[in-house]
Amino acid sequence: EFQANKITDIGPPKYDEMWPQVIKDNYGKWLYHDILEPGVLVHVSESGAKVWSLRCGATRLMTTMFLEQVCKLADEYCGGFFRFTTRNNIEFIVSDESKLEPLKKALADNGALPLGGTGAGVTNIVHTQGWVHCHTPAIDASGVVKAVMDELFDYFNSHKLPAQVRISLACCLNMCGAVHCSDISILGVHRKPPVIEHSHLDKMCEIPTTIAACPTAAIKPNKVDEFKSVAVNADRCMFCGNCYTMCPAMPLADAAGDGIALWVGGKVSNAKSMPMFSKLAVPYIPNEPPRWPTTVNTIKKIVEVYAGDAMKYERVGEWAQRIGWEKFFEKTGLEFSHHHIDDYRFAATTWRTSTQFKW
Ligand code: SF4
Ligand code: SF4
């Protein structure tokens, strides 16, 4: 009996416990949705029932005071129902149409919850931990995202782009963000092998595990003075930071070496064309906190050239493929260099597929 009653799953409650009644009543019956204006969607069921979702931009790291404001708005206008999207937007779920306009006014009065992020615009940037939390970032996450979104805000609460532009950020190539498949991706890159702190490595790290953690087999055992340690073959190292995850005595963050690579043209959707991997656009931009001007201006330039040149409904990658990648570099003024070229000669006989341009 004890075993039968034992709670073993302490994860979040089942999702349908948190649905508004109209969603429960119409489960499996939703026919379509329309975007009424930037940030406002109506979802229509075959029973005729409707529910509205109001999408607002928000930050990824939120204070409890801010969340209290969100909960109060949800209590007053939505019977307590709201949700977070995967891109850290907040969506208020409105079941009562008479609450729609009052909620829009309340959001405008609040000022910190701008409506938008739908349709042919730029929605919130999906991003990773950055300097705030993770141990292997080459760049910050929240700081870069804030600087970029401040500049692109006009595209957040409007539908003036040819299609949606999904931007993502991962602060290292472990890639907790969606940088492999976004219209524009910001990727933190390390460019130097780890530093080895020989004097305390064997006290902090398991040497066999550290060696095994390296995907390119660049690490081997070593002895330095009286210390058992490791050596790194720098020519084999791809600066991934896996060893540092295993062994804190092998840091690879480097103020001068770390920075940003920009990728473009990826998408998850299979509408109109197959899903695509992002391709390398800019191999390296130095870290420039607090406002990352080179990164921000480069992204803005890509978005503006795309906005002026692409056909309606064409995603960034579809546009670049139609005009040709050579033209993409020409029109955006980005330099094309040897970093963009993959000349890995065994690609045809291995599983390796490339996001670089084939030589
Ligand atoms: Fe950490 Fe890398 Fe993930 Fe960023 S992308 S949160 S640095 S593992
Ligand atoms: Fe190996 Fe990556 Fe460490 Fe380089 S950074 S030594 S490739 S685990």
PDB file of N, CA and C in Angstrom, residues 6-104:
ATOM      1  N   LYS A   6       2.915   5.958  -3.033  1.00  0.00           N
ATOM      2  CA  LYS A   6       4.134   6.758  -3.040  1.00  0.00           C
ATOM      3  C   LYS A   6       4.171   7.679  -4.274  1.00  0.00           C
ATOM      4  N   ILE A   7       4.454   8.928  -4.055  1.00  0.00           N
ATOM      5  CA  ILE A   7       4.526   9.851  -5.187  1.00  0.00           C
ATOM      6  C   ILE A   7       5.949   9.813  -5.721  1.00  0.00           C
ATOM      7  N   THR A   8       6.103   9.286  -6.915  1.00  0.00           N
ATOM      8  CA  THR A   8       7.454   9.206  -7.470  1.00  0.00           C
ATOM      9  C   THR A   8       7.708  10.298  -8.494  1.00  0.00           C
ATOM     10  N   ASP A   9       6.641  10.815  -9.109  1.00  0.00           N
ATOM     11  CA  ASP A   9       6.826  11.864 -10.107  1.00  0.00           C
ATOM     12  C   ASP A   9       6.582  13.213  -9.445  1.00  0.00           C
ATOM     13  N   ILE A  10       7.639  13.944  -9.222  1.00  0.00           N
ATOM     14  CA  ILE A  10       7.460  15.248  -8.573  1.00  0.00           C
ATOM     15  C   ILE A  10       7.655  16.374  -9.593  1.00  0.00           C
ATOM     16  N   GLY A  11       7.458  16.060 -10.862  1.00  0.00           N
ATOM     17  CA  GLY A  11       7.563  17.079 -11.914  1.00  0.00           C
ATOM     18  C   GLY A  11       6.354  17.997 -11.909  1.00  0.00           C
ATOM     19  N   PRO A  12       6.201  18.798 -12.953  1.00  0.00           N
ATOM     20  CA  PRO A  12       5.072  19.735 -12.993  1.00  0.00           C
ATOM     21  C   PRO A  12       3.748  18.989 -13.095  1.00  0.00           C
ATOM     22  N   PRO A  13       2.642  19.636 -12.676  1.00  0.00           N
ATOM     23  CA  PRO A  13       1.330  18.994 -12.797  1.00  0.00           C
ATOM     24  C   PRO A  13       1.006  18.732 -14.265  1.00  0.00           C
ATOM     25  N   LYS A  14       0.088  17.796 -14.514  1.00  0.00           N
ATOM     26  CA  LYS A  14      -0.268  17.486 -15.908  1.00  0.00           C
ATOM     27  C   LYS A  14      -0.861  18.736 -16.564  1.00  0.00           C
ATOM     28  N   TYR A  15      -0.459  18.942 -17.833  1.00  0.00           N
ATOM     29  CA  TYR A  15      -0.784  20.210 -18.496  1.00  0.00           C
ATOM     30  C   TYR A  15      -2.279  20.516 -18.528  1.00  0.00           C
ATOM     31  N   ASP A  16      -3.132  19.464 -18.695  1.00  0.00           N
ATOM     32  CA  ASP A  16      -4.554  19.782 -18.877  1.00  0.00           C
ATOM     33  C   ASP A  16      -5.226  20.237 -17.574  1.00  0.00           C
ATOM     34  N   GLU A  17      -4.534  20.067 -16.457  1.00  0.00           N
ATOM     35  CA  GLU A  17      -5.091  20.615 -15.205  1.00  0.00           C
ATOM     36  C   GLU A  17      -5.093  22.147 -15.232  1.00  0.00           C
ATOM     37  N   MET A  18      -4.270  22.712 -16.115  1.00  0.00           N
ATOM     38  CA  MET A  18      -4.135  24.169 -16.108  1.00  0.00           C
ATOM     39  C   MET A  18      -4.812  24.828 -17.301  1.00  0.00           C
ATOM     40  N   TRP A  19      -5.671  24.096 -17.995  1.00  0.00           N
ATOM     41  CA  TRP A  19      -6.401  24.669 -19.124  1.00  0.00           C
ATOM     42  C   TRP A  19      -7.637  25.437 -18.649  1.00  0.00           C
ATOM     43  N   PRO A  20      -7.966  26.558 -19.328  1.00  0.00           N
ATOM     44  CA  PRO A  20      -9.262  27.188 -19.081  1.00  0.00           C
ATOM     45  C   PRO A  20     -10.372  26.240 -19.558  1.00  0.00           C
ATOM     46  N   GLN A  21     -11.580  26.414 -19.005  1.00  0.00           N
ATOM     47  CA  GLN A  21     -12.685  25.494 -19.313  1.00  0.00           C
ATOM     48  C   GLN A  21     -12.959  25.406 -20.806  1.00  0.00           C
ATOM     49  N   VAL A  22     -12.910  26.554 -21.525  1.00  0.00           N
ATOM     50  CA  VAL A  22     -13.236  26.545 -22.958  1.00  0.00           C
ATOM     51  C   VAL A  22     -12.245  25.668 -23.732  1.00  0.00           C
ATOM     52  N   ILE A  23     -11.017  25.621 -23.288  1.00  0.00           N
ATOM     53  CA  ILE A  23     -10.005  24.778 -23.967  1.00  0.00           C
ATOM     54  C   ILE A  23     -10.296  23.306 -23.673  1.00  0.00           C
ATOM     55  N   LYS A  24     -10.655  23.026 -22.417  1.00  0.00           N
ATOM     56  CA  LYS A  24     -11.012  21.638 -22.057  1.00  0.00           C
ATOM     57  C   LYS A  24     -12.222  21.183 -22.888  1.00  0.00           C
ATOM     58  N   ASP A  25     -13.252  22.047 -22.940  1.00  0.00           N
ATOM     59  CA  ASP A  25     -14.495  21.673 -23.620  1.00  0.00           C
ATOM     60  C   ASP A  25     -14.294  21.433 -25.110  1.00  0.00           C
ATOM     61  N   ASN A  26     -13.297  22.091 -25.685  1.00  0.00           N
ATOM     62  CA  ASN A  26     -13.134  22.010 -27.143  1.00  0.00           C
ATOM     63  C   ASN A  26     -11.854  21.278 -27.540  1.00  0.00           C
ATOM     64  N   TYR A  27     -11.375  20.437 -26.657  1.00  0.00           N
ATOM     65  CA  TYR A  27     -10.143  19.691 -26.924  1.00  0.00           C
ATOM     66  C   TYR A  27     -10.288  18.860 -28.204  1.00  0.00           C
ATOM     67  N   GLY A  28      -9.364  19.024 -29.124  1.00  0.00           N
ATOM     68  CA  GLY A  28      -9.413  18.265 -30.382  1.00  0.00           C
ATOM     69  C   GLY A  28     -10.364  18.840 -31.415  1.00  0.00           C
ATOM     70  N   LYS A  29     -11.004  19.964 -31.073  1.00  0.00           N
ATOM     71  CA  LYS A  29     -12.013  20.510 -31.999  1.00  0.00           C
ATOM     72  C   LYS A  29     -11.603  21.864 -32.579  1.00  0.00           C
ATOM     73  N   TRP A  30     -10.411  22.329 -32.255  1.00  0.00           N
ATOM     74  CA  TRP A  30     -10.031  23.665 -32.727  1.00  0.00           C
ATOM     75  C   TRP A  30      -9.781  23.634 -34.219  1.00  0.00           C
ATOM     76  N   LEU A  31     -10.435  24.550 -34.951  1.00  0.00           N
ATOM     77  CA  LEU A  31     -10.389  24.527 -36.407  1.00  0.00           C
ATOM     78  C   LEU A  31      -9.259  25.383 -36.975  1.00  0.00           C
ATOM     79  N   TYR A  32      -9.153  26.589 -36.500  1.00  0.00           N
ATOM     80  CA  TYR A  32      -8.156  27.505 -37.072  1.00  0.00           C
ATOM     81  C   TYR A  32      -7.907  28.649 -36.093  1.00  0.00           C
ATOM     82  N   HIS A  33      -6.850  29.431 -36.381  1.00  0.00           N
ATOM     83  CA  HIS A  33      -6.677  30.690 -35.649  1.00  0.00           C
ATOM     84  C   HIS A  33      -6.379  31.814 -36.629  1.00  0.00           C
ATOM     85  N   ASP A  34      -6.689  33.013 -36.217  1.00  0.00           N
ATOM     86  CA  ASP A  34      -6.406  34.216 -37.008  1.00  0.00           C
ATOM     87  C   ASP A  34      -5.601  35.173 -36.154  1.00  0.00           C
ATOM     88  N   ILE A  35      -4.720  35.914 -36.805  1.00  0.00           N
ATOM     89  CA  ILE A  35      -4.031  36.987 -36.066  1.00  0.00           C
ATOM     90  C   ILE A  35      -4.817  38.267 -36.340  1.00  0.00           C
ATOM     91  N   LEU A  36      -5.464  38.797 -35.322  1.00  0.00           N
ATOM     92  CA  LEU A  36      -6.339  39.959 -35.506  1.00  0.00           C
ATOM     93  C   LEU A  36      -5.525  41.242 -35.650  1.00  0.00           C
ATOM     94  N   GLU A  37      -4.440  41.320 -34.926  1.00  0.00           N
ATOM     95  CA  GLU A  37      -3.515  42.460 -34.973  1.00  0.00           C
ATOM     96  C   GLU A  37      -2.239  41.970 -34.309  1.00  0.00           C
ATOM     97  N   PRO A  38      -1.119  42.700 -34.434  1.00  0.00           N
ATOM     98  CA  PRO A  38       0.114  42.184 -33.832  1.00  0.00           C
ATOM     99  C   PRO A  38      -0.078  41.818 -32.355  1.00  0.00           C
ATOM    100  N   GLY A  39       0.169  40.575 -32.022  1.00  0.00           N
ATOM    101  CA  GLY A  39       0.086  40.116 -30.633  1.00  0.00           C
ATOM    102  C   GLY A  39      -1.266  39.564 -30.221  1.00  0.00           C
ATOM    103  N   VAL A  40      -2.276  39.685 -31.092  1.00  0.00           N
ATOM    104  CA  VAL A  40      -3.626  39.240 -30.685  1.00  0.00           C
ATOM    105  C   VAL A  40      -4.122  38.139 -31.634  1.00  0.00           C
ATOM    106  N   LEU A  41      -4.364  36.959 -31.083  1.00  0.00           N
ATOM    107  CA  LEU A  41      -4.865  35.837 -31.890  1.00  0.00           C
ATOM    108  C   LEU A  41      -6.234  35.413 -31.392  1.00  0.00           C
ATOM    109  N   VAL A  42      -7.081  34.981 -32.344  1.00  0.00           N
ATOM    110  CA  VAL A  42      -8.347  34.360 -31.954  1.00  0.00           C
ATOM    111  C   VAL A  42      -8.297  32.919 -32.459  1.00  0.00           C
ATOM    112  N   HIS A  43      -8.712  31.995 -31.614  1.00  0.00           N
ATOM    113  CA  HIS A  43      -8.730  30.574 -31.962  1.00  0.00           C
ATOM    114  C   HIS A  43     -10.189  30.145 -31.993  1.00  0.00           C
ATOM    115  N   VAL A  44     -10.597  29.482 -33.085  1.00  0.00           N
ATOM    116  CA  VAL A  44     -12.015  29.175 -33.281  1.00  0.00           C
ATOM    117  C   VAL A  44     -12.213  27.661 -33.330  1.00  0.00           C
ATOM    118  N   SER A  45     -13.208  27.199 -32.575  1.00  0.00           N
ATOM    119  CA  SER A  45     -13.516  25.765 -32.510  1.00  0.00           C
ATOM    120  C   SER A  45     -14.662  25.421 -33.453  1.00  0.00           C
ATOM    121  N   GLU A  46     -14.777  24.131 -33.797  1.00  0.00           N
ATOM    122  CA  GLU A  46     -15.897  23.711 -34.663  1.00  0.00           C
ATOM    123  C   GLU A  46     -17.233  23.872 -33.945  1.00  0.00           C
ATOM    124  N   SER A  47     -17.208  24.006 -32.608  1.00  0.00           N
ATOM    125  CA  SER A  47     -18.452  24.246 -31.875  1.00  0.00           C
ATOM    126  C   SER A  47     -18.855  25.716 -31.926  1.00  0.00           C
ATOM    127  N   GLY A  48     -17.979  26.561 -32.516  1.00  0.00           N
ATOM    128  CA  GLY A  48     -18.251  27.998 -32.554  1.00  0.00           C
ATOM    129  C   GLY A  48     -17.598  28.747 -31.400  1.00  0.00           C
ATOM    130  N   ALA A  49     -17.095  27.995 -30.418  1.00  0.00           N
ATOM    131  CA  ALA A  49     -16.441  28.648 -29.270  1.00  0.00           C
ATOM    132  C   ALA A  49     -15.167  29.347 -29.724  1.00  0.00           C
ATOM    133  N   LYS A  50     -14.839  30.433 -29.009  1.00  0.00           N
ATOM    134  CA  LYS A  50     -13.634  31.179 -29.350  1.00  0.00           C
ATOM    135  C   LYS A  50     -12.815  31.412 -28.091  1.00  0.00           C
ATOM    136  N   VAL A  51     -11.514  31.485 -28.270  1.00  0.00           N
ATOM    137  CA  VAL A  51     -10.654  31.919 -27.179  1.00  0.00           C
ATOM    138  C   VAL A  51      -9.589  32.824 -27.799  1.00  0.00           C
ATOM    139  N   TRP A  52      -9.174  33.826 -27.050  1.00  0.00           N
ATOM    140  CA  TRP A  52      -8.199  34.786 -27.566  1.00  0.00           C
ATOM    141  C   TRP A  52      -6.887  34.631 -26.789  1.00  0.00           C
ATOM    142  N   SER A  53      -5.767  34.770 -27.495  1.00  0.00           N
ATOM    143  CA  SER A  53      -4.501  34.816 -26.761  1.00  0.00           C
ATOM    144  C   SER A  53      -3.802  36.124 -27.102  1.00  0.00           C
ATOM    145  N   LEU A  54      -3.355  36.803 -26.056  1.00  0.00           N
ATOM    146  CA  LEU A  54      -2.658  38.084 -26.219  1.00  0.00           C
ATOM    147  C   LEU A  54      -1.196  37.865 -25.857  1.00  0.00           C
ATOM    148  N   ARG A  55      -0.337  37.947 -26.883  1.00  0.00           N
ATOM    149  CA  ARG A  55       1.082  37.639 -26.682  1.00  0.00           C
ATOM    150  C   ARG A  55       1.872  38.905 -26.360  1.00  0.00           C
ATOM    151  N   CYS A  56       2.653  38.833 -25.309  1.00  0.00           N
ATOM    152  CA  CYS A  56       3.436  39.996 -24.878  1.00  0.00           C
ATOM    153  C   CYS A  56       4.905  39.612 -24.779  1.00  0.00           C
ATOM    154  N   GLY A  57       5.749  40.526 -25.158  1.00  0.00           N
ATOM    155  CA  GLY A  57       7.188  40.313 -24.978  1.00  0.00           C
ATOM    156  C   GLY A  57       7.525  40.367 -23.500  1.00  0.00           C
ATOM    157  N   ALA A  58       8.439  39.514 -23.089  1.00  0.00           N
ATOM    158  CA  ALA A  58       8.877  39.543 -21.690  1.00  0.00           C
ATOM    159  C   ALA A  58      10.343  39.126 -21.641  1.00  0.00           C
ATOM    160  N   THR A  59      10.931  39.241 -20.500  1.00  0.00           N
ATOM    161  CA  THR A  59      12.326  38.839 -20.363  1.00  0.00           C
ATOM    162  C   THR A  59      12.386  37.364 -19.976  1.00  0.00           C
ATOM    163  N   ARG A  60      13.567  36.751 -20.109  1.00  0.00           N
ATOM    164  CA  ARG A  60      13.674  35.343 -19.715  1.00  0.00           C
ATOM    165  C   ARG A  60      13.865  35.220 -18.212  1.00  0.00           C
ATOM    166  N   LEU A  61      14.610  36.162 -17.640  1.00  0.00           N
ATOM    167  CA  LEU A  61      14.791  36.146 -16.192  1.00  0.00           C
ATOM    168  C   LEU A  61      13.867  37.206 -15.617  1.00  0.00           C
ATOM    169  N   MET A  62      12.931  36.780 -14.773  1.00  0.00           N
ATOM    170  CA  MET A  62      11.917  37.716 -14.271  1.00  0.00           C
ATOM    171  C   MET A  62      11.970  37.816 -12.760  1.00  0.00           C
ATOM    172  N   THR A  63      11.678  38.984 -12.259  1.00  0.00           N
ATOM    173  CA  THR A  63      11.605  39.136 -10.809  1.00  0.00           C
ATOM    174  C   THR A  63      10.251  38.626 -10.314  1.00  0.00           C
ATOM    175  N   THR A  64      10.186  38.272  -9.049  1.00  0.00           N
ATOM    176  CA  THR A  64       8.905  37.839  -8.482  1.00  0.00           C
ATOM    177  C   THR A  64       7.905  38.995  -8.494  1.00  0.00           C
ATOM    178  N   MET A  65       8.417  40.235  -8.368  1.00  0.00           N
ATOM    179  CA  MET A  65       7.507  41.388  -8.375  1.00  0.00           C
ATOM    180  C   MET A  65       6.833  41.530  -9.741  1.00  0.00           C
ATOM    181  N   PHE A  66       7.631  41.302 -10.808  1.00  0.00           N
ATOM    182  CA  PHE A  66       7.070  41.377 -12.156  1.00  0.00           C
ATOM    183  C   PHE A  66       6.033  40.263 -12.354  1.00  0.00           C
ATOM    184  N   LEU A  67       6.368  39.057 -11.894  1.00  0.00           N
ATOM    185  CA  LEU A  67       5.434  37.930 -12.045  1.00  0.00           C
ATOM    186  C   LEU A  67       4.135  38.189 -11.276  1.00  0.00           C
ATOM    187  N   GLU A  68       4.252  38.880 -10.161  1.00  0.00           N
ATOM    188  CA  GLU A  68       3.056  39.224  -9.386  1.00  0.00           C
ATOM    189  C   GLU A  68       2.134  40.116 -10.222  1.00  0.00           C
ATOM    190  N   GLN A  69       2.749  41.086 -10.949  1.00  0.00           N
ATOM    191  CA  GLN A  69       1.943  41.954 -11.824  1.00  0.00           C
ATOM    192  C   GLN A  69       1.237  41.129 -12.901  1.00  0.00           C
ATOM    193  N   VAL A  70       1.985  40.179 -13.486  1.00  0.00           N
ATOM    194  CA  VAL A  70       1.411  39.335 -14.548  1.00  0.00           C
ATOM    195  C   VAL A  70       0.234  38.528 -13.984  1.00  0.00           C
ATOM    196  N   CYS A  71       0.429  37.960 -12.792  1.00  0.00           N
ATOM    197  CA  CYS A  71      -0.639  37.144 -12.182  1.00  0.00           C
ATOM    198  C   CYS A  71      -1.873  37.989 -11.879  1.00  0.00           C
ATOM    199  N   LYS A  72      -1.634  39.214 -11.426  1.00  0.00           N
ATOM    200  CA  LYS A  72      -2.781  40.090 -11.117  1.00  0.00           C
ATOM    201  C   LYS A  72      -3.580  40.379 -12.384  1.00  0.00           C
ATOM    202  N   LEU A  73      -2.871  40.662 -13.499  1.00  0.00           N
ATOM    203  CA  LEU A  73      -3.567  40.916 -14.767  1.00  0.00           C
ATOM    204  C   LEU A  73      -4.341  39.673 -15.200  1.00  0.00           C
ATOM    205  N   ALA A  74      -3.694  38.506 -15.075  1.00  0.00           N
ATOM    206  CA  ALA A  74      -4.361  37.256 -15.471  1.00  0.00           C
ATOM    207  C   ALA A  74      -5.593  37.009 -14.605  1.00  0.00           C
ATOM    208  N   ASP A  75      -5.483  37.279 -13.299  1.00  0.00           N
ATOM    209  CA  ASP A  75      -6.639  37.094 -12.404  1.00  0.00           C
ATOM    210  C   ASP A  75      -7.794  38.001 -12.804  1.00  0.00           C
ATOM    211  N   GLU A  76      -7.441  39.263 -13.129  1.00  0.00           N
ATOM    212  CA  GLU A  76      -8.499  40.241 -13.388  1.00  0.00           C
ATOM    213  C   GLU A  76      -9.200  40.016 -14.735  1.00  0.00           C
ATOM    214  N   TYR A  77      -8.415  39.614 -15.766  1.00  0.00           N
ATOM    215  CA  TYR A  77      -9.009  39.575 -17.115  1.00  0.00           C
ATOM    216  C   TYR A  77      -9.131  38.164 -17.705  1.00  0.00           C
ATOM    217  N   CYS A  78      -8.450  37.186 -17.139  1.00  0.00           N
ATOM    218  CA  CYS A  78      -8.379  35.871 -17.804  1.00  0.00           C
ATOM    219  C   CYS A  78      -8.755  34.729 -16.866  1.00  0.00           C
ATOM    220  N   GLY A  79      -9.419  34.983 -15.774  1.00  0.00           N
ATOM    221  CA  GLY A  79      -9.726  33.916 -14.825  1.00  0.00           C
ATOM    222  C   GLY A  79      -8.465  33.247 -14.302  1.00  0.00           C
ATOM    223  N   GLY A  80      -7.360  33.969 -14.342  1.00  0.00           N
ATOM    224  CA  GLY A  80      -6.099  33.434 -13.810  1.00  0.00           C
ATOM    225  C   GLY A  80      -5.240  32.697 -14.831  1.00  0.00           C
ATOM    226  N   PHE A  81      -5.668  32.651 -16.111  1.00  0.00           N
ATOM    227  CA  PHE A  81      -4.939  31.814 -17.081  1.00  0.00           C
ATOM    228  C   PHE A  81      -3.965  32.618 -17.944  1.00  0.00           C
ATOM    229  N   PHE A  82      -2.717  32.212 -17.915  1.00  0.00           N
ATOM    230  CA  PHE A  82      -1.736  32.696 -18.887  1.00  0.00           C
ATOM    231  C   PHE A  82      -0.705  31.593 -19.076  1.00  0.00           C
ATOM    232  N   ARG A  83       0.109  31.736 -20.124  1.00  0.00           N
ATOM    233  CA  ARG A  83       1.131  30.716 -20.376  1.00  0.00           C
ATOM    234  C   ARG A  83       2.415  31.379 -20.870  1.00  0.00           C
ATOM    235  N   PHE A  84       3.515  30.649 -20.727  1.00  0.00           N
ATOM    236  CA  PHE A  84       4.778  31.117 -21.305  1.00  0.00           C
ATOM    237  C   PHE A  84       5.011  30.361 -22.606  1.00  0.00           C
ATOM    238  N   THR A  85       5.425  31.066 -23.658  1.00  0.00           N
ATOM    239  CA  THR A  85       5.784  30.373 -24.899  1.00  0.00           C
ATOM    240  C   THR A  85       7.250  29.952 -24.802  1.00  0.00           C
ATOM    241  N   THR A  86       7.675  29.115 -25.759  1.00  0.00           N
ATOM    242  CA  THR A  86       9.077  28.673 -25.728  1.00  0.00           C
ATOM    243  C   THR A  86      10.031  29.828 -25.959  1.00  0.00           C
ATOM    244  N   ARG A  87       9.544  30.933 -26.489  1.00  0.00           N
ATOM    245  CA  ARG A  87      10.406  32.102 -26.701  1.00  0.00           C
ATOM    246  C   ARG A  87      10.254  33.133 -25.595  1.00  0.00           C
ATOM    247  N   ASN A  88       9.812  32.699 -24.437  1.00  0.00           N
ATOM    248  CA  ASN A  88       9.719  33.574 -23.267  1.00  0.00           C
ATOM    249  C   ASN A  88       8.717  34.712 -23.446  1.00  0.00           C
ATOM    250  N   ASN A  89       7.802  34.545 -24.418  1.00  0.00           N
ATOM    251  CA  ASN A  89       6.681  35.485 -24.457  1.00  0.00           C
ATOM    252  C   ASN A  89       5.672  35.042 -23.408  1.00  0.00           C
ATOM    253  N   ILE A  90       4.869  35.991 -22.943  1.00  0.00           N
ATOM    254  CA  ILE A  90       3.764  35.646 -22.045  1.00  0.00           C
ATOM    255  C   ILE A  90       2.470  35.778 -22.837  1.00  0.00           C
ATOM    256  N   GLU A  91       1.634  34.748 -22.796  1.00  0.00           N
ATOM    257  CA  GLU A  91       0.349  34.824 -23.489  1.00  0.00           C
ATOM    258  C   GLU A  91      -0.784  34.791 -22.473  1.00  0.00           C
ATOM    259  N   PHE A  92      -1.570  35.859 -22.463  1.00  0.00           N
ATOM    260  CA  PHE A  92      -2.771  35.906 -21.628  1.00  0.00           C
ATOM    261  C   PHE A  92      -3.907  35.224 -22.397  1.00  0.00           C
ATOM    262  N   ILE A  93      -4.598  34.290 -21.756  1.00  0.00           N
ATOM    263  CA  ILE A  93      -5.657  33.522 -22.420  1.00  0.00           C
ATOM    264  C   ILE A  93      -7.014  34.092 -21.997  1.00  0.00           C
ATOM    265  N   VAL A  94      -7.713  34.683 -22.961  1.00  0.00           N
ATOM    266  CA  VAL A  94      -8.982  35.365 -22.653  1.00  0.00           C
ATOM    267  C   VAL A  94     -10.153  34.535 -23.174  1.00  0.00           C
ATOM    268  N   SER A  95     -11.054  34.139 -22.281  1.00  0.00           N
ATOM    269  CA  SER A  95     -12.239  33.364 -22.696  1.00  0.00           C
ATOM    270  C   SER A  95     -13.459  34.263 -22.878  1.00  0.00           C
ATOM    271  N   ASP A  96     -13.451  35.427 -22.247  1.00  0.00           N
ATOM    272  CA  ASP A  96     -14.608  36.325 -22.251  1.00  0.00           C
ATOM    273  C   ASP A  96     -14.276  37.530 -23.137  1.00  0.00           C
ATOM    274  N   GLU A  97     -14.955  37.621 -24.299  1.00  0.00           N
ATOM    275  CA  GLU A  97     -14.608  38.658 -25.280  1.00  0.00           C
ATOM    276  C   GLU A  97     -14.693  40.069 -24.702  1.00  0.00           C
ATOM    277  N   SER A  98     -15.592  40.260 -23.730  1.00  0.00           N
ATOM    278  CA  SER A  98     -15.747  41.618 -23.174  1.00  0.00           C
ATOM    279  C   SER A  98     -14.497  42.057 -22.397  1.00  0.00           C
ATOM    280  N   LYS A  99     -13.620  41.106 -22.087  1.00  0.00           N
ATOM    281  CA  LYS A  99     -12.397  41.469 -21.336  1.00  0.00           C
ATOM    282  C   LYS A  99     -11.226  41.832 -22.267  1.00  0.00           C
ATOM    283  N   LEU A 100     -11.436  41.626 -23.566  1.00  0.00           N
ATOM    284  CA  LEU A 100     -10.331  41.791 -24.515  1.00  0.00           C
ATOM    285  C   LEU A 100      -9.792  43.229 -24.545  1.00  0.00           C
ATOM    286  N   GLU A 101     -10.661  44.176 -24.822  1.00  0.00           N
ATOM    287  CA  GLU A 101     -10.217  45.580 -24.924  1.00  0.00           C
ATOM    288  C   GLU A 101      -9.706  46.093 -23.577  1.00  0.00           C
ATOM    289  N   PRO A 102     -10.432  45.807 -22.451  1.00  0.00           N
ATOM    290  CA  PRO A 102      -9.886  46.265 -21.160  1.00  0.00           C
ATOM    291  C   PRO A 102      -8.493  45.687 -20.879  1.00  0.00           C
ATOM    292  N   LEU A 103      -8.230  44.416 -21.274  1.00  0.00           N
ATOM    293  CA  LEU A 103      -6.901  43.849 -21.036  1.00  0.00           C
ATOM    294  C   LEU A 103      -5.859  44.556 -21.903  1.00  0.00           C
ATOM    295  N   LYS A 104      -6.217  44.835 -23.152  1.00  0.00           N
ATOM    296  CA  LYS A 104      -5.272  45.541 -24.024  1.00  0.00           C
ATOM    297  C   LYS A 104      -4.902  46.893 -23.422  1.00  0.00           C
TER     298      LYS A 104
END
